[in-house]
């Protein structure tokens, strides 16, 4: 273990932290954001009921709360320490729980949140019944079935509470590098039962069928859910094609078109520098491509435009069979410091395009287009040895104001794009599978990046998010496939970082803390009552026990499945309900039920809802993109931060 004295380690950290002066500087008064309610949630816990609700950023500092079961107040004194309350389960039949604000000793006179709880319920989660799409058969006779996959959230009806947008993937979904037919991809919208004080008759609001001309797989359908026009109701934006059927049954384009291939080509053998004659089927390498804005409330297609950029000549992306040309990413970003834009992205192994759009409720307008080929050509004319922007993208991206101008930049793997669509920096380290953007240093709101790389050379790098300056790098001659960052050890100042290339972790001064076991690398979640973050991976929540130097399992998602193979991700994890801790949304093994798990751990801390932290909220919007990454905040949050 590292034996550097803590005061010397702190000096090393601050030496790094003061090298950059950029401060995220959102003007919250002019920022178009969601208007959230209390998100009250009640969960049975043995003979008790866990009651949890949001503290909102607009609440006065001294705001307290009263909790009610029906008309009976459950707390003796107004609650000020946390927004979490444990009550004894009482009575028979269904109950309505409510929470009311208390300001300057006076109750508001209204109940700010309500939750309908059946007294027969004994499950530690909210259950949402699902309606899986019917099984299907491909043109070559292969049968497939459906599983609930990635999810996102948005307030589609303007009531201040989130609905869930869920993607259905067929069992024959494919990575871009593999050929084969796939079933259609579906998007559903589900209400979360009981949040408005009464159960819903049917939680399914609508279903969109993306049609046979959208292939299924982690890199094809990146769906953005956000209130883009400021009307209080979220939209859904994604790539569509001829045959897409919206939530009202209207078909986009030609309903009879079928662009799926079945032919023999000369296919490149990855890493061998040669090709072989192979049959490819099921790929979509021709036909029009669209971008559609759907109503989050009804699923109706509101606007459809040609997808930018088009695939063009497939081989111009680096292969002839559609592996590289169909690598898509997406995000939402406040590019003008006021309004959210949706950014649709294509390519990262070779040339790379990012197209930023604004939605005003009527039309979708292109704000700017970033083209790595043009950018590289212009830079190389001026600087012959300039590092490239082409080939620098990850299977994911991050959004945040890294240069302190009040507008968002997009960290796109080993490069970043400024809010005006120009290149901000590139490290030239190439592609990777995981990336993390947040403040890593104590008492700092400056942003840093922890990034891992596949090129069997650059390993992992920790860098300044504004300039790309490398703070430290762990070179490695292997494919570093996963990496994580979080505060898991309160004895170190700052956050910790680790990857699939080494056991143990690194602190922000670059010191290695070895362990004889692998620390879970896929996701993290705030779950128990302290300020360290827990580890979410492979169907369980675990905690790094820094005193005993081991991993302790603290929660198991029994009867559930995580998604996306070795990535082992939930449908979604985010602070969508209750206090500042995060919920985990997972599917049952048969995909007939979606479960929202909420922590039952007591906490003595209270913080505003994480969804009101802009970088965190935007990372929730991009959580479904490519290889999912956990949401992360735009402010320093760890066990050693100063009292709020």
XYZ file of C-alpha atoms in Angstrom:
644
model
C 0.000 0.000 0.000
C 1.083 3.615 -0.486
C 2.978 5.005 2.508
C 3.285 8.637 1.411
C 2.352 10.870 4.399
C -1.071 12.392 3.919
C 0.148 16.002 4.103
C 2.741 15.342 1.378
C 0.169 13.575 -0.767
C -2.153 16.556 -0.369
C 0.634 18.893 -1.511
C 1.165 16.758 -4.618
C -2.539 16.850 -5.354
C -2.848 20.597 -4.996
C 0.190 21.105 -7.231
C -1.721 19.310 -9.990
C -5.048 20.948 -9.179
C -3.741 24.521 -9.442
C -2.238 24.033 -12.910
C -5.584 24.846 -14.516
C -8.046 27.588 -13.656
C -11.164 26.671 -15.626
C -14.328 26.585 -13.545
C -17.672 25.202 -14.752
C -19.817 28.341 -14.838
C -23.427 27.570 -15.760
C -25.750 30.527 -15.346
C -28.569 28.620 -13.661
C -30.910 31.607 -13.843
C -30.989 31.434 -17.653
C -30.516 27.676 -18.115
C -33.563 25.828 -19.461
C -33.974 22.909 -17.053
C -36.551 20.431 -15.797
C -39.041 21.357 -13.086
C -38.995 18.395 -10.725
C -41.398 17.378 -7.973
C -40.507 15.653 -4.712
C -40.055 12.157 -6.177
C -41.487 10.633 -3.012
C -40.931 6.875 -2.830
C -41.942 4.314 -0.187
C -40.302 0.897 0.104
C -41.219 -1.909 2.562
C -38.312 -2.998 4.772
C -39.376 -5.774 7.131
C -41.873 -4.308 9.584
C -40.896 -0.768 8.538
C -41.558 1.561 5.640
C -38.696 3.504 4.059
C -39.877 6.969 2.945
C -37.530 9.091 0.844
C -37.923 12.275 -1.211
C -35.991 14.941 -3.094
C -34.386 18.025 -1.673
C -34.509 20.539 -4.522
C -31.845 23.119 -5.309
C -34.450 25.890 -5.076
C -35.447 24.932 -1.506
C -34.388 27.550 1.076
C -31.422 26.389 3.122
C -33.427 25.797 6.300
C -36.298 23.893 4.674
C -37.639 21.078 6.852
C -40.232 18.386 6.148
C -43.174 16.593 7.699
C -44.157 13.086 6.630
C -47.743 11.829 6.617
C -49.487 8.488 6.330
C -52.914 9.567 5.173
C -53.725 12.465 7.518
C -51.476 11.210 10.325
C -48.140 12.962 10.776
C -45.414 10.391 11.438
C -42.563 12.583 12.681
C -42.579 14.399 16.030
C -40.378 17.296 14.925
C -39.823 18.692 11.409
C -37.088 16.714 9.638
C -33.931 18.671 8.840
C -31.070 16.184 8.852
C -31.957 14.139 5.770
C -34.764 13.528 3.297
C -35.107 9.926 4.474
C -37.484 8.617 7.128
C -38.096 5.146 8.520
C -41.608 4.552 9.843
C -43.288 1.547 11.390
C -45.698 -0.168 9.001
C -49.229 0.338 10.320
C -52.732 -0.750 9.473
C -54.245 -2.832 6.706
C -55.076 -1.933 3.128
C -53.497 0.638 0.883
C -51.972 3.858 2.180
C -51.119 7.236 0.729
C -47.865 8.661 2.067
C -47.163 12.362 1.666
C -44.434 14.843 2.463
C -44.911 18.570 3.171
C -42.358 21.376 3.369
C -41.844 23.419 6.526
C -40.291 26.876 6.119
C -39.553 29.100 9.113
C -41.594 26.785 11.307
C -44.716 26.876 9.116
C -45.974 24.024 6.981
C -46.661 24.962 3.377
C -50.313 23.946 3.545
C -49.920 21.562 0.644
C -48.486 18.066 0.423
C -45.566 18.303 -2.006
C -45.317 14.634 -2.892
C -47.474 11.531 -2.690
C -46.952 7.793 -3.045
C -49.559 5.049 -3.093
C -48.328 1.934 -1.257
C -50.158 -1.360 -1.046
C -49.881 -2.830 2.440
C -49.731 -6.277 0.838
C -46.467 -5.329 -0.861
C -43.322 -6.774 0.690
C -40.852 -6.222 -2.137
C -37.889 -3.815 -1.762
C -38.514 -2.308 -5.179
C -41.138 -0.687 -7.397
C -42.478 -3.188 -9.914
C -43.406 -2.173 -13.476
C -45.122 -4.896 -15.527
C -43.690 -5.079 -19.052
C -45.156 -6.163 -22.368
C -42.364 -7.861 -24.356
C -42.705 -7.667 -28.146
C -43.687 -10.956 -29.793
C -40.978 -13.435 -30.838
C -39.942 -13.364 -34.486
C -38.202 -15.241 -37.307
C -35.528 -13.777 -39.594
C -35.612 -14.191 -43.403
C -33.157 -17.110 -43.081
C -35.356 -18.902 -40.530
C -33.679 -17.958 -37.251
C -36.003 -17.518 -34.283
C -35.456 -14.717 -31.790
C -37.065 -13.330 -28.642
C -36.854 -10.022 -26.789
C -35.198 -8.746 -23.607
C -35.534 -5.359 -21.944
C -32.277 -3.498 -22.509
C -31.106 0.094 -21.948
C -33.434 2.696 -20.454
C -33.581 6.444 -20.011
C -35.901 8.835 -18.182
C -37.753 12.051 -18.942
C -40.815 13.872 -17.686
C -43.043 13.298 -20.707
C -46.317 14.639 -19.258
C -45.084 17.658 -17.284
C -46.103 16.463 -13.807
C -42.610 16.825 -12.342
C -41.916 13.085 -12.193
C -40.014 10.875 -14.580
C -41.288 8.279 -17.006
C -39.059 5.467 -18.305
C -38.141 5.036 -21.975
C -37.071 1.406 -22.492
C -35.305 -0.162 -25.473
C -36.129 -3.752 -26.427
C -33.328 -5.750 -28.049
C -33.844 -9.045 -29.895
C -31.771 -12.075 -28.887
C -30.006 -11.902 -32.279
C -28.741 -8.335 -31.808
C -25.217 -8.015 -33.187
C -22.091 -5.995 -32.705
C -21.196 -4.115 -35.896
C -18.251 -6.438 -36.526
C -20.598 -9.453 -36.864
C -22.918 -10.230 -39.758
C -26.450 -11.590 -39.482
C -30.076 -10.560 -39.508
C -31.583 -9.024 -36.383
C -35.123 -8.506 -35.173
C -36.657 -5.039 -35.003
C -35.764 -2.639 -32.183
C -38.608 -1.195 -30.079
C -38.844 1.789 -27.736
C -41.508 1.797 -25.006
C -42.602 4.504 -22.572
C -43.714 3.397 -19.099
C -45.083 5.426 -16.221
C -43.652 4.668 -12.781
C -46.622 3.335 -10.778
C -47.948 5.059 -7.651
C -45.940 8.291 -7.822
C -48.999 10.543 -8.019
C -50.808 8.902 -5.123
C -52.794 6.347 -7.135
C -51.761 3.307 -9.186
C -51.864 3.545 -12.973
C -54.324 1.373 -14.905
C -51.600 0.493 -17.434
C -48.054 1.859 -17.184
C -47.341 1.463 -20.940
C -47.993 4.776 -22.720
C -46.740 3.935 -26.219
C -44.440 1.781 -28.353
C -42.251 2.802 -31.309
C -41.178 0.093 -33.786
C -37.958 1.225 -35.477
C -38.570 -1.262 -38.303
C -36.525 -3.738 -40.307
C -34.157 -1.063 -41.661
C -32.630 -0.270 -38.251
C -30.234 -3.012 -37.151
C -30.176 -4.129 -33.510
C -27.016 -3.775 -31.425
C -25.295 -1.573 -28.858
C -23.901 0.841 -31.459
C -26.945 1.471 -33.672
C -29.744 3.049 -31.597
C -28.609 5.839 -29.292
C -31.828 7.452 -28.032
C -31.857 10.843 -26.345
C -34.649 11.679 -23.894
C -34.807 15.331 -22.807
C -37.058 18.390 -22.802
C -35.404 20.141 -25.736
C -37.908 22.940 -26.405
C -38.648 23.984 -22.822
C -42.363 23.133 -22.803
C -41.980 20.970 -19.680
C -42.390 17.688 -21.583
C -39.506 15.539 -22.767
C -38.952 14.465 -26.359
C -37.264 11.307 -27.664
C -34.728 11.621 -30.504
C -33.097 8.763 -32.406
C -32.045 7.498 -35.824
C -34.921 6.090 -37.927
C -35.456 4.652 -41.408
C -38.091 3.700 -43.932
C -40.614 1.515 -42.122
C -40.238 3.038 -38.649
C -43.686 3.089 -37.021
C -44.302 5.794 -34.398
C -46.306 5.530 -31.184
C -49.548 6.316 -32.991
C -48.995 3.760 -35.750
C -47.873 6.201 -38.466
C -45.102 4.885 -40.705
C -42.090 7.014 -41.635
C -41.082 6.826 -45.299
C -41.681 3.722 -47.426
C -43.353 0.963 -45.404
C -42.440 -1.696 -47.999
C -38.714 -0.924 -48.288
C -36.243 -3.605 -47.161
C -32.575 -2.624 -47.402
C -31.086 -5.617 -45.559
C -28.201 -7.202 -47.464
C -27.557 -10.818 -48.450
C -24.484 -11.000 -50.659
C -20.854 -12.114 -50.889
C -18.070 -9.543 -50.476
C -14.338 -9.327 -49.850
C -14.336 -8.781 -46.099
C -11.301 -7.495 -44.240
C -9.930 -9.843 -41.572
C -9.462 -7.635 -38.515
C -5.785 -7.210 -37.596
C -4.513 -9.431 -40.427
C -4.131 -6.868 -43.207
C -5.907 -9.103 -45.724
C -9.429 -10.049 -46.749
C -11.477 -13.144 -47.512
C -14.620 -13.900 -49.493
C -17.551 -13.952 -47.081
C -21.329 -13.821 -47.195
C -22.880 -10.940 -45.267
C -26.549 -10.816 -44.371
C -28.746 -8.531 -42.346
C -26.614 -5.411 -42.631
C -28.182 -2.165 -43.836
C -25.681 -0.502 -46.182
C -28.046 1.413 -48.442
C -31.308 3.321 -48.337
C -32.189 6.654 -46.711
C -31.369 7.384 -43.067
C -33.400 9.760 -40.916
C -33.301 11.558 -37.594
C -36.679 11.835 -35.878
C -38.003 13.802 -32.914
C -40.845 11.934 -31.172
C -43.309 13.285 -28.617
C -42.414 11.787 -25.254
C -46.080 11.839 -24.267
C -47.571 10.025 -27.261
C -44.645 8.594 -29.243
C -45.855 10.536 -32.286
C -43.189 11.486 -34.845
C -43.044 15.291 -34.728
C -40.241 15.970 -37.191
C -38.041 13.832 -39.447
C -34.958 15.056 -41.317
C -32.183 13.296 -43.256
C -29.532 11.888 -40.912
C -26.318 13.922 -40.951
C -23.824 12.783 -41.990
C -25.075 10.123 -44.410
C -23.083 6.900 -44.736
C -22.083 7.781 -48.313
C -19.479 5.389 -49.670
C -19.312 2.659 -47.013
C -15.664 1.850 -47.760
C -14.638 5.475 -47.127
C -15.024 4.764 -43.400
C -12.343 2.071 -43.434
C -14.057 -1.188 -44.413
C -16.559 -2.451 -46.977
C -19.086 -4.183 -44.724
C -20.430 -1.442 -42.476
C -18.490 -1.986 -39.269
C -16.987 1.482 -39.035
C -19.611 3.556 -40.839
C -22.371 2.488 -38.427
C -20.680 3.420 -35.154
C -23.032 5.960 -33.593
C -22.921 8.049 -30.418
C -25.208 10.818 -29.141
C -25.616 13.298 -26.310
C -27.491 16.351 -25.058
C -25.465 19.502 -24.355
C -26.056 23.178 -23.460
C -23.986 24.536 -26.321
C -25.200 28.138 -26.006
C -25.321 28.156 -22.201
C -29.119 28.374 -22.195
C -30.874 25.733 -24.293
C -30.238 22.002 -24.631
C -29.153 20.771 -28.060
C -29.085 17.177 -29.228
C -25.825 16.011 -30.800
C -25.815 12.951 -33.066
C -22.429 11.437 -33.845
C -21.088 9.008 -36.443
C -17.713 7.285 -36.523
C -14.737 7.051 -34.204
C -12.314 4.461 -35.589
C -11.480 6.655 -38.602
C -13.295 9.823 -39.645
C -15.658 11.345 -37.101
C -18.680 13.630 -37.392
C -20.736 15.362 -34.701
C -23.955 17.119 -35.787
C -25.604 19.458 -33.253
C -29.329 20.173 -33.615
C -31.786 22.533 -31.916
C -35.474 21.640 -31.516
C -37.897 24.553 -31.063
C -41.085 22.495 -30.894
C -41.687 22.732 -34.640
C -38.454 22.266 -36.562
C -35.084 20.602 -36.120
C -32.266 22.948 -37.149
C -28.603 22.082 -37.597
C -26.492 24.278 -35.288
C -23.071 23.028 -36.445
C -21.247 20.028 -37.913
C -17.821 18.900 -36.706
C -15.891 17.013 -39.411
C -12.593 15.444 -38.295
C -11.272 15.102 -41.865
C -11.598 18.812 -42.606
C -10.277 19.711 -39.163
C -7.234 17.444 -39.566
C -6.512 18.741 -43.080
C -6.564 22.374 -41.978
C -4.472 21.734 -38.858
C -1.866 19.670 -40.688
C -1.371 22.441 -43.247
C -0.450 24.782 -40.412
C 1.213 22.212 -38.121
C 2.577 19.198 -40.060
C 3.006 17.120 -36.896
C -0.375 17.961 -35.345
C -2.150 15.101 -33.599
C -5.256 13.819 -35.442
C -8.909 14.247 -34.516
C -9.813 11.265 -36.702
C -9.772 7.872 -34.996
C -9.966 9.285 -31.457
C -13.514 8.333 -30.417
C -14.642 5.962 -27.675
C -17.658 3.667 -27.422
C -19.074 6.459 -25.228
C -18.665 10.163 -24.538
C -19.008 12.748 -21.778
C -20.512 16.259 -21.630
C -19.626 19.171 -19.348
C -18.381 22.756 -19.268
C -14.640 22.075 -19.169
C -13.365 25.584 -19.959
C -15.517 27.716 -17.665
C -17.433 29.619 -20.360
C -20.879 28.483 -19.184
C -21.372 26.267 -22.248
C -20.869 22.527 -22.639
C -18.025 20.807 -24.422
C -18.085 17.186 -25.604
C -15.282 14.874 -24.504
C -15.250 12.325 -27.315
C -12.708 9.751 -26.156
C -9.182 11.025 -26.786
C -10.412 14.352 -28.143
C -12.797 17.138 -27.179
C -15.077 19.387 -29.233
C -15.769 22.951 -28.081
C -19.316 24.280 -27.698
C -19.061 26.045 -31.084
C -18.255 22.830 -32.960
C -14.508 23.389 -33.310
C -11.799 21.098 -32.019
C -10.704 21.849 -28.446
C -7.846 19.344 -28.113
C -6.742 15.842 -29.084
C -4.270 13.561 -27.292
C -3.816 11.232 -30.269
C -4.156 8.160 -28.028
C -7.032 6.725 -30.017
C -10.031 4.573 -29.216
C -11.194 3.272 -25.839
C -14.125 1.542 -24.136
C -14.606 3.597 -20.944
C -14.234 7.235 -19.919
C -14.982 9.347 -16.831
C -15.307 13.151 -16.532
C -15.758 14.979 -13.203
C -13.767 16.905 -10.571
C -11.245 14.452 -9.066
C -9.510 16.805 -6.617
C -10.769 17.985 -3.193
C -12.266 21.474 -3.024
C -12.232 21.777 -6.809
C -14.874 22.163 -9.474
C -12.341 21.812 -12.280
C -12.925 18.773 -14.448
C -10.518 15.953 -15.221
C -10.724 12.848 -17.432
C -9.820 9.217 -16.735
C -9.691 7.336 -20.058
C -8.626 3.806 -21.062
C -7.365 2.681 -24.475
C -7.486 -0.383 -26.725
C -4.324 0.195 -28.746
C -2.003 -2.008 -26.624
C 0.263 0.973 -26.096
C -1.267 3.901 -24.239
C -2.994 2.014 -21.414
C -4.821 4.590 -19.271
C -4.443 8.345 -18.958
C -5.539 10.924 -16.398
C -5.717 14.397 -17.930
C -6.942 17.943 -17.673
C -10.364 18.137 -19.309
C -9.855 21.648 -20.711
C -6.478 21.273 -22.413
C -5.880 17.513 -22.690
C -2.646 17.937 -20.707
C -1.640 14.531 -19.326
C -1.404 14.546 -15.534
C -0.210 10.950 -15.425
C -0.368 7.911 -17.682
C -0.190 4.157 -17.056
C 1.166 2.706 -20.295
C 0.251 -0.895 -21.063
C 0.807 -3.308 -23.951
C -2.641 -4.913 -23.545
C -6.160 -3.906 -24.579
C -7.353 -2.042 -21.471
C -11.044 -2.777 -21.902
C -12.597 -1.283 -18.778
C -11.884 1.492 -16.299
C -13.677 3.136 -13.368
C -13.271 6.146 -11.104
C -14.966 6.962 -7.791
C -14.205 7.789 -4.168
C -13.917 4.330 -2.600
C -11.171 4.925 -0.015
C -11.714 7.810 2.439
C -8.068 7.706 3.580
C -6.916 9.233 0.262
C -7.573 12.845 -0.744
C -9.504 12.924 -4.010
C -11.052 10.171 -6.083
C -9.557 6.812 -6.970
C -9.050 5.335 -10.469
C -8.564 1.760 -11.638
C -8.775 -0.358 -14.791
C -8.711 -3.885 -16.139
C -4.924 -3.771 -16.557
C -3.923 -3.754 -12.865
C -5.179 -4.950 -9.535
C -5.643 -2.134 -7.055
C -6.188 1.551 -7.789
C -4.409 4.868 -8.356
C -4.919 8.043 -6.373
C -4.966 11.473 -8.017
C -1.246 11.929 -7.417
C -0.578 8.862 -9.574
C 0.377 6.579 -6.664
C -0.538 2.913 -7.081
C -2.351 1.178 -4.208
C -2.069 -2.550 -4.986
C -4.557 -5.230 -3.982
C -4.510 -8.997 -4.556
C -7.988 -8.860 -6.151
C -9.694 -7.068 -9.030
C -11.901 -4.132 -8.078
C -15.216 -4.221 -10.029
C -14.850 -1.978 -13.067
C -18.245 -1.577 -14.729
C -20.463 0.795 -12.727
C -20.683 2.712 -9.455
C -23.660 3.830 -7.353
C -24.307 5.874 -4.196
C -26.238 3.333 -2.137
C -25.392 3.201 1.572
C -25.426 6.198 3.908
C -21.843 7.480 3.693
C -20.241 9.664 1.027
C -18.061 7.021 -0.610
C -19.457 5.396 -3.736
C -20.330 1.737 -4.014
C -19.591 -0.640 -6.907
C -22.384 -1.902 -9.172
C -21.450 -4.944 -11.218
C -22.634 -8.425 -12.206
C -25.964 -8.401 -10.438
C -24.781 -7.002 -7.111
C -23.679 -3.911 -5.198
C -20.388 -4.218 -3.360
C -18.188 -1.928 -1.306
C -14.452 -1.576 -1.068
C -13.566 -2.284 2.557
C -10.527 -0.037 2.935
C -9.899 -1.141 6.520
C -9.680 -4.851 5.674
C -8.567 -4.358 2.044
C -11.338 -6.482 0.523
C -14.578 -6.250 -1.442
C -17.789 -6.761 0.571
C -21.074 -7.573 -1.175
C -23.890 -5.507 0.366
C -26.849 -6.107 -1.978
C -27.888 -8.770 -4.476
C -30.466 -8.259 -7.266
C -32.131 -11.646 -6.922
C -34.173 -12.888 -9.879
C -32.800 -10.191 -12.187
C -30.448 -9.983 -15.154
C -27.962 -7.283 -16.036
C -27.467 -6.320 -19.692
C -24.864 -6.146 -22.416
C -22.762 -9.228 -21.732
C -19.424 -8.621 -20.031
C -20.315 -4.939 -19.601
C -22.864 -6.129 -16.992
C -24.908 -2.930 -16.855
C -28.361 -2.241 -15.414
C -31.117 -0.865 -17.625
C -30.365 2.427 -15.848
C -28.851 3.682 -12.639
C -29.540 7.289 -11.644
C -31.019 9.470 -8.906
C -34.548 9.438 -10.331
C -36.477 9.168 -7.016
C -36.081 9.896 -3.338
C -33.020 11.435 -1.721
C -29.553 11.928 -3.195
C -28.757 8.212 -3.383
C -29.259 6.454 -6.712
C -31.858 3.971 -7.908
C -30.972 0.882 -9.936
C -33.406 -0.218 -12.673
C -33.069 -3.845 -13.761
C -35.141 -6.427 -15.613
C -36.267 -9.806 -14.412
C -34.821 -12.826 -16.188
C -37.946 -13.260 -18.313
C -38.224 -9.489 -19.044
C -41.845 -9.445 -17.902
C -41.044 -6.995 -15.117
C -38.868 -3.932 -14.630
C -37.765 -3.308 -11.052
C -36.702 0.026 -9.562
C -34.547 -0.668 -6.518
C -34.156 2.062 -3.907
C -31.771 1.893 -0.979
C -33.065 1.102 2.522
C -29.862 2.314 4.224
C -30.266 5.184 6.672
C -28.262 8.330 5.955
C -27.513 11.435 7.999
C -26.697 13.502 4.902
C -28.929 15.511 2.633
C -28.096 17.047 -0.726
C -30.152 18.402 -3.626
C -31.313 15.863 -6.180
C -28.436 14.843 -8.446
C -30.624 15.344 -11.521
C -30.348 19.087 -10.896
C -26.564 18.883 -11.339
C -26.217 19.580 -15.065
C -23.271 17.290 -15.974
C -24.864 14.487 -13.950
C -28.230 14.946 -15.679
C -26.579 14.986 -19.104
C -24.609 11.831 -18.308
C -27.899 10.112 -17.410
C -29.206 11.125 -20.844
C -26.133 9.524 -22.472
C -26.025 6.443 -20.233
C -27.631 4.292 -22.964
C -24.970 5.259 -25.510
C -22.605 2.515 -26.726
C -20.889 0.877 -23.767
C -22.884 2.374 -20.887
C -21.084 4.476 -18.291
C -22.367 5.487 -14.833
C -23.622 9.054 -14.307
C -21.099 11.435 -12.764
C -21.361 14.903 -11.198
C -20.031 18.275 -12.237
C -18.906 19.130 -8.702
C -16.496 17.416 -6.353
C -18.324 14.891 -4.195
C -16.400 12.592 -1.870
C -15.842 11.692 1.757
C -13.280 14.471 2.259
C -15.282 17.377 0.855
C -16.131 20.341 3.034
C -19.573 20.422 4.737
C -22.256 21.725 2.389
